JSON list of C-alpha atoms in Angstrom, two decimals:
[
{"chain": "A", "resi": 1, "resn": "MET", "atom": "CA", "xyz": [24.93, -66.90, -161.31]},
{"chain": "A", "resi": 2, "resn": "PRO", "atom": "CA", "xyz": [21.70, -68.74, -160.45]},
{"chain": "A", "resi": 3, "resn": "SER", "atom": "CA", "xyz": [19.18, -66.79, -158.44]},
{"chain": "A", "resi": 4, "resn": "ILE", "atom": "CA", "xyz": [17.77, -67.69, -155.05]},
{"chain": "A", "resi": 5, "resn": "ALA", "atom": "CA", "xyz": [14.08, -68.64, -155.08]},
{"chain": "A", "resi": 6, "resn": "LEU", "atom": "CA", "xyz": [11.87, -69.09, -152.02]},
{"chain": "A", "resi": 7, "resn": "ASP", "atom": "CA", "xyz": [9.02, -71.52, -151.55]},
{"chain": "A", "resi": 8, "resn": "ASP", "atom": "CA", "xyz": [6.70, -72.76, -148.80]},
{"chain": "A", "resi": 9, "resn": "LEU", "atom": "CA", "xyz": [7.31, -75.87, -146.77]},
{"chain": "A", "resi": 10, "resn": "THR", "atom": "CA", "xyz": [5.05, -78.63, -148.04]},
{"chain": "A", "resi": 11, "resn": "VAL", "atom": "CA", "xyz": [4.26, -82.19, -147.06]},
{"chain": "A", "resi": 12, "resn": "ASN", "atom": "CA", "xyz": [6.46, -83.34, -149.95]},
{"chain": "A", "resi": 13, "resn": "ASN", "atom": "CA", "xyz": [9.56, -81.37, -148.94]},
{"chain": "A", "resi": 14, "resn": "LEU", "atom": "CA", "xyz": [9.46, -81.51, -145.11]},
{"chain": "A", "resi": 15, "resn": "GLY", "atom": "CA", "xyz": [12.09, -84.26, -145.12]},
{"chain": "A", "resi": 16, "resn": "VAL", "atom": "CA", "xyz": [14.71, -81.77, -146.33]},
{"chain": "A", "resi": 17, "resn": "PHE", "atom": "CA", "xyz": [14.30, -79.54, -143.25]},
{"chain": "A", "resi": 18, "resn": "ASN", "atom": "CA", "xyz": [16.43, -81.59, -140.85]},
{"chain": "A", "resi": 19, "resn": "LYS", "atom": "CA", "xyz": [19.04, -82.20, -143.55]},
{"chain": "A", "resi": 20, "resn": "ILE", "atom": "CA", "xyz": [19.55, -78.45, -143.87]},
{"chain": "A", "resi": 21, "resn": "THR", "atom": "CA", "xyz": [19.58, -77.83, -140.10]},
{"chain": "A", "resi": 22, "resn": "ALA", "atom": "CA", "xyz": [21.83, -80.83, -139.31]},
{"chain": "A", "resi": 23, "resn": "PRO", "atom": "CA", "xyz": [23.18, -81.72, -136.86]},
{"chain": "A", "resi": 24, "resn": "LYS", "atom": "CA", "xyz": [20.21, -80.10, -135.13]},
{"chain": "A", "resi": 25, "resn": "VAL", "atom": "CA", "xyz": [17.01, -82.11, -135.58]},
{"chain": "A", "resi": 26, "resn": "TYR", "atom": "CA", "xyz": [13.53, -80.67, -135.14]},
{"chain": "A", "resi": 27, "resn": "PRO", "atom": "CA", "xyz": [10.58, -82.84, -134.05]},
{"chain": "A", "resi": 28, "resn": "GLU", "atom": "CA", "xyz": [7.80, -83.79, -136.43]},
{"chain": "A", "resi": 29, "resn": "ALA", "atom": "CA", "xyz": [5.32, -81.54, -134.57]},
{"chain": "A", "resi": 30, "resn": "TYR", "atom": "CA", "xyz": [7.54, -78.47, -135.15]},
{"chain": "A", "resi": 31, "resn": "LEU", "atom": "CA", "xyz": [7.93, -79.33, -138.84]},
{"chain": "A", "resi": 32, "resn": "LYS", "atom": "CA", "xyz": [4.17, -79.73, -139.25]},
{"chain": "A", "resi": 33, "resn": "ALA", "atom": "CA", "xyz": [3.46, -76.42, -137.46]},
{"chain": "A", "resi": 34, "resn": "SER", "atom": "CA", "xyz": [6.06, -74.68, -139.63]},
{"chain": "A", "resi": 35, "resn": "GLN", "atom": "CA", "xyz": [4.55, -76.16, -142.77]},
{"chain": "A", "resi": 36, "resn": "GLU", "atom": "CA", "xyz": [1.11, -74.90, -141.73]},
{"chain": "A", "resi": 37, "resn": "SER", "atom": "CA", "xyz": [2.43, -71.37, -141.09]},
{"chain": "A", "resi": 38, "resn": "GLY", "atom": "CA", "xyz": [2.61, -70.63, -144.84]},
{"chain": "A", "resi": 39, "resn": "GLU", "atom": "CA", "xyz": [4.71, -67.58, -145.68]},
{"chain": "A", "resi": 40, "resn": "LEU", "atom": "CA", "xyz": [6.26, -67.53, -142.19]},
{"chain": "A", "resi": 41, "resn": "ALA", "atom": "CA", "xyz": [8.39, -70.56, -143.11]},
{"chain": "A", "resi": 42, "resn": "GLN", "atom": "CA", "xyz": [10.30, -70.79, -146.37]},
{"chain": "A", "resi": 43, "resn": "TYR", "atom": "CA", "xyz": [12.90, -72.87, -148.13]},
{"chain": "A", "resi": 44, "resn": "ALA", "atom": "CA", "xyz": [15.58, -71.16, -150.19]},
{"chain": "A", "resi": 45, "resn": "TYR", "atom": "CA", "xyz": [16.41, -72.83, -153.48]},
{"chain": "A", "resi": 46, "resn": "PHE", "atom": "CA", "xyz": [19.64, -72.40, -155.42]},
{"chain": "A", "resi": 47, "resn": "SER", "atom": "CA", "xyz": [19.31, -73.80, -158.94]},
{"chain": "A", "resi": 48, "resn": "GLU", "atom": "CA", "xyz": [16.25, -75.77, -157.81]},
{"chain": "A", "resi": 49, "resn": "VAL", "atom": "CA", "xyz": [18.16, -77.35, -154.90]},
{"chain": "A", "resi": 50, "resn": "SER", "atom": "CA", "xyz": [16.90, -76.65, -151.39]},
{"chain": "A", "resi": 51, "resn": "VAL", "atom": "CA", "xyz": [19.85, -75.06, -149.57]},
{"chain": "A", "resi": 52, "resn": "GLY", "atom": "CA", "xyz": [18.32, -72.99, -146.76]},
{"chain": "A", "resi": 53, "resn": "VAL", "atom": "CA", "xyz": [15.33, -72.64, -144.47]},
{"chain": "A", "resi": 54, "resn": "ILE", "atom": "CA", "xyz": [13.80, -69.98, -142.25]},
{"chain": "A", "resi": 55, "resn": "THR", "atom": "CA", "xyz": [10.91, -70.24, -139.81]},
{"chain": "A", "resi": 56, "resn": "SER", "atom": "CA", "xyz": [9.23, -67.49, -137.90]},
{"chain": "A", "resi": 57, "resn": "LYS", "atom": "CA", "xyz": [6.14, -66.81, -135.84]},
{"chain": "A", "resi": 58, "resn": "THR", "atom": "CA", "xyz": [4.25, -63.83, -134.51]},
{"chain": "A", "resi": 59, "resn": "LEU", "atom": "CA", "xyz": [5.61, -62.53, -131.23]},
{"chain": "A", "resi": 60, "resn": "GLN", "atom": "CA", "xyz": [2.80, -61.64, -128.89]},
{"chain": "A", "resi": 61, "resn": "PRO", "atom": "CA", "xyz": [3.39, -60.71, -125.25]},
{"chain": "A", "resi": 62, "resn": "VAL", "atom": "CA", "xyz": [1.25, -62.56, -122.70]},
{"chain": "A", "resi": 63, "resn": "ASN", "atom": "CA", "xyz": [-0.77, -59.50, -121.68]},
{"chain": "A", "resi": 64, "resn": "SER", "atom": "CA", "xyz": [-1.19, -58.10, -125.18]},
{"chain": "A", "resi": 65, "resn": "LYS", "atom": "CA", "xyz": [-4.11, -58.42, -127.58]},
{"chain": "A", "resi": 66, "resn": "SER", "atom": "CA", "xyz": [-1.99, -57.98, -130.67]},
{"chain": "A", "resi": 67, "resn": "PRO", "atom": "CA", "xyz": [1.45, -59.14, -131.86]},
{"chain": "A", "resi": 68, "resn": "ILE", "atom": "CA", "xyz": [4.43, -56.80, -131.60]},
{"chain": "A", "resi": 69, "resn": "GLY", "atom": "CA", "xyz": [6.41, -58.32, -134.45]},
{"chain": "A", "resi": 70, "resn": "LEU", "atom": "CA", "xyz": [7.70, -61.48, -136.08]},
{"chain": "A", "resi": 71, "resn": "LEU", "atom": "CA", "xyz": [10.26, -63.71, -134.40]},
{"chain": "A", "resi": 72, "resn": "ILE", "atom": "CA", "xyz": [12.73, -65.64, -136.55]},
{"chain": "A", "resi": 73, "resn": "GLU", "atom": "CA", "xyz": [13.12, -68.99, -134.81]},
{"chain": "A", "resi": 74, "resn": "VAL", "atom": "CA", "xyz": [15.28, -70.93, -137.28]},
{"chain": "A", "resi": 75, "resn": "ILE", "atom": "CA", "xyz": [17.59, -69.76, -140.03]},
{"chain": "A", "resi": 76, "resn": "ALA", "atom": "CA", "xyz": [19.89, -72.35, -141.52]},
{"chain": "A", "resi": 77, "resn": "VAL", "atom": "CA", "xyz": [21.80, -72.63, -144.79]},
{"chain": "A", "resi": 78, "resn": "LEU", "atom": "CA", "xyz": [23.87, -75.58, -145.97]},
{"chain": "A", "resi": 79, "resn": "GLU", "atom": "CA", "xyz": [27.55, -74.90, -145.33]},
{"chain": "A", "resi": 80, "resn": "SER", "atom": "CA", "xyz": [28.48, -75.03, -149.02]},
{"chain": "A", "resi": 81, "resn": "TYR", "atom": "CA", "xyz": [26.07, -72.16, -149.75]},
{"chain": "A", "resi": 82, "resn": "SER", "atom": "CA", "xyz": [26.25, -70.20, -146.51]},
{"chain": "A", "resi": 83, "resn": "LYS", "atom": "CA", "xyz": [27.90, -66.76, -146.58]},
{"chain": "A", "resi": 84, "resn": "LYS", "atom": "CA", "xyz": [28.48, -66.98, -150.34]},
{"chain": "A", "resi": 85, "resn": "PHE", "atom": "CA", "xyz": [25.31, -66.41, -152.32]},
{"chain": "A", "resi": 86, "resn": "ASP", "atom": "CA", "xyz": [23.24, -64.11, -150.07]},
{"chain": "A", "resi": 87, "resn": "VAL", "atom": "CA", "xyz": [20.90, -66.96, -149.18]},
{"chain": "A", "resi": 88, "resn": "GLU", "atom": "CA", "xyz": [20.63, -65.74, -145.58]},
{"chain": "A", "resi": 89, "resn": "LEU", "atom": "CA", "xyz": [19.92, -62.22, -146.81]},
{"chain": "A", "resi": 90, "resn": "LYS", "atom": "CA", "xyz": [17.11, -63.38, -149.11]},
{"chain": "A", "resi": 91, "resn": "LEU", "atom": "CA", "xyz": [15.49, -65.36, -146.28]},
{"chain": "A", "resi": 92, "resn": "VAL", "atom": "CA", "xyz": [15.62, -62.48, -143.79]},
{"chain": "A", "resi": 93, "resn": "GLU", "atom": "CA", "xyz": [14.37, -59.96, -146.37]},
{"chain": "A", "resi": 94, "resn": "HIS", "atom": "CA", "xyz": [11.38, -62.22, -146.96]},
{"chain": "A", "resi": 95, "resn": "ILE", "atom": "CA", "xyz": [10.44, -62.22, -143.26]},
{"chain": "A", "resi": 96, "resn": "GLU", "atom": "CA", "xyz": [10.85, -58.43, -143.13]},
{"chain": "A", "resi": 97, "resn": "GLN", "atom": "CA", "xyz": [8.49, -58.11, -146.11]},
{"chain": "A", "resi": 98, "resn": "VAL", "atom": "CA", "xyz": [5.94, -60.38, -144.45]},
{"chain": "A", "resi": 99, "resn": "ALA", "atom": "CA", "xyz": [6.11, -58.28, -141.28]},
{"chain": "A", "resi": 100, "resn": "GLU", "atom": "CA", "xyz": [5.52, -55.08, -143.25]},
{"chain": "A", "resi": 101, "resn": "LYS", "atom": "CA", "xyz": [2.64, -56.67, -145.15]},
{"chain": "A", "resi": 102, "resn": "ARG", "atom": "CA", "xyz": [1.07, -57.58, -141.80]},
{"chain": "A", "resi": 103, "resn": "HIS", "atom": "CA", "xyz": [1.65, -54.02, -140.52]},
{"chain": "A", "resi": 104, "resn": "LEU", "atom": "CA", "xyz": [4.13, -55.20, -137.90]},
{"chain": "A", "resi": 105, "resn": "LYS", "atom": "CA", "xyz": [6.95, -52.76, -137.20]},
{"chain": "A", "resi": 106, "resn": "LYS", "atom": "CA", "xyz": [9.52, -55.12, -135.64]},
{"chain": "A", "resi": 107, "resn": "VAL", "atom": "CA", "xyz": [11.37, -58.30, -136.56]},
{"chain": "A", "resi": 108, "resn": "TYR", "atom": "CA", "xyz": [13.19, -60.26, -133.89]},
{"chain": "A", "resi": 109, "resn": "VAL", "atom": "CA", "xyz": [15.66, -63.11, -134.08]},
{"chain": "A", "resi": 110, "resn": "LEU", "atom": "CA", "xyz": [16.53, -65.41, -131.22]},
{"chain": "A", "resi": 111, "resn": "LEU", "atom": "CA", "xyz": [19.99, -66.91, -131.61]},
{"chain": "A", "resi": 112, "resn": "LYS", "atom": "CA", "xyz": [20.37, -69.83, -129.26]},
{"chain": "A", "resi": 113, "resn": "LYS", "atom": "CA", "xyz": [23.85, -70.31, -127.80]},
{"chain": "A", "resi": 114, "resn": "GLU", "atom": "CA", "xyz": [24.79, -72.91, -130.44]},
{"chain": "A", "resi": 115, "resn": "ASP", "atom": "CA", "xyz": [23.68, -70.52, -133.23]},
{"chain": "A", "resi": 116, "resn": "GLN", "atom": "CA", "xyz": [25.65, -67.51, -132.02]},
{"chain": "A", "resi": 117, "resn": "SER", "atom": "CA", "xyz": [28.54, -67.65, -134.44]},
{"chain": "A", "resi": 118, "resn": "GLU", "atom": "CA", "xyz": [30.51, -64.45, -134.87]},
{"chain": "A", "resi": 119, "resn": "TRP", "atom": "CA", "xyz": [29.44, -64.34, -138.52]},
{"chain": "A", "resi": 120, "resn": "MET", "atom": "CA", "xyz": [25.72, -64.74, -137.72]},
{"chain": "A", "resi": 121, "resn": "VAL", "atom": "CA", "xyz": [25.77, -61.97, -135.10]},
{"chain": "A", "resi": 122, "resn": "LYS", "atom": "CA", "xyz": [27.64, -59.65, -137.50]},
{"chain": "A", "resi": 123, "resn": "PHE", "atom": "CA", "xyz": [25.21, -60.54, -140.29]},
{"chain": "A", "resi": 124, "resn": "PHE", "atom": "CA", "xyz": [22.17, -59.52, -138.24]},
{"chain": "A", "resi": 125, "resn": "ASN", "atom": "CA", "xyz": [23.90, -56.42, -136.84]},
{"chain": "A", "resi": 126, "resn": "GLY", "atom": "CA", "xyz": [24.76, -55.41, -140.40]},
{"chain": "A", "resi": 127, "resn": "ARG", "atom": "CA", "xyz": [21.05, -55.72, -141.30]},
{"chain": "A", "resi": 128, "resn": "GLY", "atom": "CA", "xyz": [20.10, -53.26, -138.53]},
{"chain": "A", "resi": 129, "resn": "PHE", "atom": "CA", "xyz": [19.30, -55.72, -135.76]},
{"chain": "A", "resi": 130, "resn": "GLU", "atom": "CA", "xyz": [20.30, -54.61, -132.26]},
{"chain": "A", "resi": 131, "resn": "LYS", "atom": "CA", "xyz": [20.59, -56.52, -129.00]},
{"chain": "A", "resi": 132, "resn": "GLU", "atom": "CA", "xyz": [17.42, -56.59, -126.95]},
{"chain": "A", "resi": 133, "resn": "ASP", "atom": "CA", "xyz": [17.03, -57.67, -123.32]},
{"chain": "A", "resi": 134, "resn": "ALA", "atom": "CA", "xyz": [15.13, -60.97, -123.51]},
{"chain": "A", "resi": 135, "resn": "ASN", "atom": "CA", "xyz": [14.40, -60.66, -119.78]},
{"chain": "A", "resi": 136, "resn": "ALA", "atom": "CA", "xyz": [12.58, -57.32, -120.17]},
{"chain": "A", "resi": 137, "resn": "GLU", "atom": "CA", "xyz": [9.04, -57.22, -118.81]},
{"chain": "A", "resi": 138, "resn": "LEU", "atom": "CA", "xyz": [7.61, -57.17, -122.34]},
{"chain": "A", "resi": 139, "resn": "TYR", "atom": "CA", "xyz": [9.07, -60.61, -123.10]},
{"chain": "A", "resi": 140, "resn": "LYS", "atom": "CA", "xyz": [8.36, -62.38, -119.80]},
{"chain": "A", "resi": 141, "resn": "GLY", "atom": "CA", "xyz": [6.35, -65.54, -120.27]},
{"chain": "A", "resi": 142, "resn": "LEU", "atom": "CA", "xyz": [7.26, -65.93, -123.94]},
{"chain": "A", "resi": 143, "resn": "GLY", "atom": "CA", "xyz": [9.82, -68.66, -123.27]},
{"chain": "A", "resi": 144, "resn": "LEU", "atom": "CA", "xyz": [12.65, -66.94, -125.13]},
{"chain": "A", "resi": 145, "resn": "GLY", "atom": "CA", "xyz": [15.22, -68.58, -122.87]},
{"chain": "A", "resi": 146, "resn": "ASP", "atom": "CA", "xyz": [18.82, -67.48, -122.54]},
{"chain": "A", "resi": 147, "resn": "GLY", "atom": "CA", "xyz": [19.62, -66.96, -126.22]},
{"chain": "A", "resi": 148, "resn": "LEU", "atom": "CA", "xyz": [20.68, -63.69, -127.79]},
{"chain": "A", "resi": 149, "resn": "LEU", "atom": "CA", "xyz": [17.59, -61.68, -128.76]},
{"chain": "A", "resi": 150, "resn": "LEU", "atom": "CA", "xyz": [18.06, -59.17, -131.55]},
{"chain": "A", "resi": 151, "resn": "LYS", "atom": "CA", "xyz": [15.44, -56.67, -132.75]},
{"chain": "A", "resi": 152, "resn": "LYS", "atom": "CA", "xyz": [15.04, -54.58, -135.88]},
{"chain": "A", "resi": 153, "resn": "GLU", "atom": "CA", "xyz": [12.62, -51.68, -136.23]},
{"chain": "A", "resi": 154, "resn": "LEU", "atom": "CA", "xyz": [11.14, -51.60, -139.72]}
]
């Protein structure tokens, strides 16, 4: 079986992003910011074909001088590859490794209402992510909205 390889978002492959996340479309400014974030945003390749994407950012409370963790903003895998080849697992493991490398002890994921499939919630729970109150004082002002916030202690 072919292995899953990860690579940065580049100017040459940004056009694939919205094809993977379809029907959801992200604006050009978000794609550019993701591309500039380096290891915080990655494509997953299956036999040299881009089949998945993950983006994350540092999560820093308003009144804090340092980040408390990394927040996964987008995780998407083409339907034909999703849930079959551990693409999602490889993407999440990458973000966990980046967090550890940056000496951050937490990884968060915000699943917006449209992303809260039963499978996705079970996937993150199975990886050790637990529900977190997005309205807690620590997260006020971060614009997390009404999605499901999950947290994993590394």
